[in-house]
One Martini backbone bead per residue (centre of mass of N, CA, C, O) as a GRO file, in nm:
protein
  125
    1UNK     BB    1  -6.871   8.458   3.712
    2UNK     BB    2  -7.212   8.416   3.509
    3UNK     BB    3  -7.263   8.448   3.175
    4UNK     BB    4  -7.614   8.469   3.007
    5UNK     BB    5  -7.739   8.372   2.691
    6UNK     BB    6  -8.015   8.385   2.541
    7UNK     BB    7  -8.234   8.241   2.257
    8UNK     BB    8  -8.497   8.154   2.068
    9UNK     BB    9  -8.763   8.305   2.082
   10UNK     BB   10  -9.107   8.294   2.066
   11UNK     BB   11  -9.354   8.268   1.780
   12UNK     BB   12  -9.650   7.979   1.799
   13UNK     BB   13  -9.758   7.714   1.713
   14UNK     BB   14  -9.929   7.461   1.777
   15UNK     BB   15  -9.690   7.200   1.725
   16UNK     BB   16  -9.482   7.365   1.729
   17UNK     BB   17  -9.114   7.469   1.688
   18UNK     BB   18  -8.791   7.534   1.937
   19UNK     BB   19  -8.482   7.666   1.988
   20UNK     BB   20  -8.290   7.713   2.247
   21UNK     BB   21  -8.015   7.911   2.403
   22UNK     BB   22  -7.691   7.889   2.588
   23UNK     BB   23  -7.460   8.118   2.666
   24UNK     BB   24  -7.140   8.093   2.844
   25UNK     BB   25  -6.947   8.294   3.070
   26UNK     BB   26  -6.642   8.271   3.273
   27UNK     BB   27  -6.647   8.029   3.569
   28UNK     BB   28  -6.687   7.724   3.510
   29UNK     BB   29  -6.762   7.592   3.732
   30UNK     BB   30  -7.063   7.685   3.717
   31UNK     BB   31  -7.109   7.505   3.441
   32UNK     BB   32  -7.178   7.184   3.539
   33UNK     BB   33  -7.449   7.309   3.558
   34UNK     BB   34  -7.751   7.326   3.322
   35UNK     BB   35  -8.088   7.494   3.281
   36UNK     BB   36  -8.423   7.500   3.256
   37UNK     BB   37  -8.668   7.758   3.326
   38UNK     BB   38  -9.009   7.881   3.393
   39UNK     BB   39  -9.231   8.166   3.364
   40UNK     BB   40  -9.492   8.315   3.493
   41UNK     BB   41  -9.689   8.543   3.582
   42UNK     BB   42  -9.740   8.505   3.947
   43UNK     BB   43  -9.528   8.261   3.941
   44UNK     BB   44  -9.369   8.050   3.994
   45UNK     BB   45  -9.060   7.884   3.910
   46UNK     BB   46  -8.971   7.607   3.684
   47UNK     BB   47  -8.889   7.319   3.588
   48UNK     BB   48  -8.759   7.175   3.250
   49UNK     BB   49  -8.402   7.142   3.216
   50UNK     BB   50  -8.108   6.952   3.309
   51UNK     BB   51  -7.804   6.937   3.301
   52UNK     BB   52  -7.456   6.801   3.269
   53UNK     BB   53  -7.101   6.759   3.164
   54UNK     BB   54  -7.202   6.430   3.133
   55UNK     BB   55  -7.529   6.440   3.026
   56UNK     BB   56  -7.721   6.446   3.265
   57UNK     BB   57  -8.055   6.416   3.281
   58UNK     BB   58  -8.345   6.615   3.377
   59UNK     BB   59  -8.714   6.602   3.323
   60UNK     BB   60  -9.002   6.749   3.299
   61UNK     BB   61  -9.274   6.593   3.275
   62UNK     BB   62  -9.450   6.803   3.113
   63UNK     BB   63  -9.199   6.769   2.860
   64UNK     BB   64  -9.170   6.487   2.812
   65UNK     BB   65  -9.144   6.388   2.479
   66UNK     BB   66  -9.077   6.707   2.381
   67UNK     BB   67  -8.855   6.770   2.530
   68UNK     BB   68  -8.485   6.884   2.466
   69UNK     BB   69  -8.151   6.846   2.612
   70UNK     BB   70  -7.827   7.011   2.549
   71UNK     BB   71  -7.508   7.006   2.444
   72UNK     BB   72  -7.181   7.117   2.282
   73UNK     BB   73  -7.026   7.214   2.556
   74UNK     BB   74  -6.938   7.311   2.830
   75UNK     BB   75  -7.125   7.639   2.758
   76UNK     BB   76  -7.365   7.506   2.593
   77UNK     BB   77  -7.711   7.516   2.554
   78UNK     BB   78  -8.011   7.339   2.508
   79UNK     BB   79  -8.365   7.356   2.363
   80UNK     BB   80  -8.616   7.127   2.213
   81UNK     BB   81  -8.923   7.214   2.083
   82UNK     BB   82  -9.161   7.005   2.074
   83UNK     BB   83  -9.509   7.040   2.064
   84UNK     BB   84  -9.615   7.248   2.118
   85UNK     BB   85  -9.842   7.449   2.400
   86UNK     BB   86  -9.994   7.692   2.546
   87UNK     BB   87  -9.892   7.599   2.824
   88UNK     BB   88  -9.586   7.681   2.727
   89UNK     BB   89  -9.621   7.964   2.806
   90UNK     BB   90  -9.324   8.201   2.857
   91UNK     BB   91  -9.052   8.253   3.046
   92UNK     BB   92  -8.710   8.152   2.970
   93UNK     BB   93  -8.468   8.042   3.123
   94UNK     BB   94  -8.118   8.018   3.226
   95UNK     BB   95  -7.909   7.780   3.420
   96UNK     BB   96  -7.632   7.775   3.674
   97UNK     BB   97  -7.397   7.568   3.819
   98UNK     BB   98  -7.287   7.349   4.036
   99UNK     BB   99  -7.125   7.097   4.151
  100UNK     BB  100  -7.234   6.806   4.318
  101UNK     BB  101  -7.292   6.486   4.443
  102UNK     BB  102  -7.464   6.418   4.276
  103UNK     BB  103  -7.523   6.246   3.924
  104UNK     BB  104  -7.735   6.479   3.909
  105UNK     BB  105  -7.870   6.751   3.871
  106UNK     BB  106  -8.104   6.974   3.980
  107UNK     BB  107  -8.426   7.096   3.985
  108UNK     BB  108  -8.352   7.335   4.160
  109UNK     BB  109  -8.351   7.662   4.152
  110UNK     BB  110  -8.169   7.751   4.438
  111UNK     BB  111  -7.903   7.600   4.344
  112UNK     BB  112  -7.882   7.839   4.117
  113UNK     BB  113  -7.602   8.102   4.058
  114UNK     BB  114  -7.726   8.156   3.737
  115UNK     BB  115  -7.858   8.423   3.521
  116UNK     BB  116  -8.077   8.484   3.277
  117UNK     BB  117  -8.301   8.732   3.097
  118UNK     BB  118  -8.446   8.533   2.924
  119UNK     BB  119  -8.685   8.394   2.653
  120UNK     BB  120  -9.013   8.457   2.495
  121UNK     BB  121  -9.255   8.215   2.490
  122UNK     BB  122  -9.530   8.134   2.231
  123UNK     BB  123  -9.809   8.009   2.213
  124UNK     BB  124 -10.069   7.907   1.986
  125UNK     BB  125 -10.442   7.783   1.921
   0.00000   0.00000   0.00000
């Protein structure tokens, strides 16, 4: 079991940054990829960026350029959300996952299997 704690949502204006956290704690297996998905009310959760222990990461096309995902130990991973846009309001989830064959870990929700409880970002226009 892999318990998931993220941190650092709030409200701000477009244009300005936010910086998300996410410590686990538990099952250390489960925690060799680590990614970032969000989701609005009454839509699919959606994949912002994913991380692997040995730093390979894959970022959605939707926030290249603006998000960075980062870990800086085994079980804590960061989000630093810069340039934000009102289309990024959101609740951010933080989720874990074992290693897989590829080189980088997946990119799909199904493939996490431990999710914190949320973390909602706010952008104002």
């Amino acid at each position: 079991q892999v318990q998931l704690v993220e941190s650092g949502g709030g409200s701000v204006q477009a244009g300005g940054s936010l910086r998300l956290s996410c410590a686990a704690s538990g099952d250390t297996v489960n925690t060799f990829c680590m990614g970032w998905f969000r989701q609005l009310p009454g839509k699919e959760r959606e994949d912002v960026a994913v991380i692997s222990r040995l730093g390979n990461t894959v970022t959605s096309d939707s926030v290249k350029g603006r998000f960075t995902i980062s870990r800086d130990n085994a079980n804590t991973a960061y989000l630093q959300m810069d340039s934000l846009k009102p289309e990024d309001t959101a609740m951010y989830y933080c989720a874990s996952g074992p290693r897989g064959h590829a080189v980088v870990c997946s990119n799909l929700a199904q493939y996490y299997n431990s999710w914190g409880q949320g973390t909602q970002v706010t952008v104002s226009s």
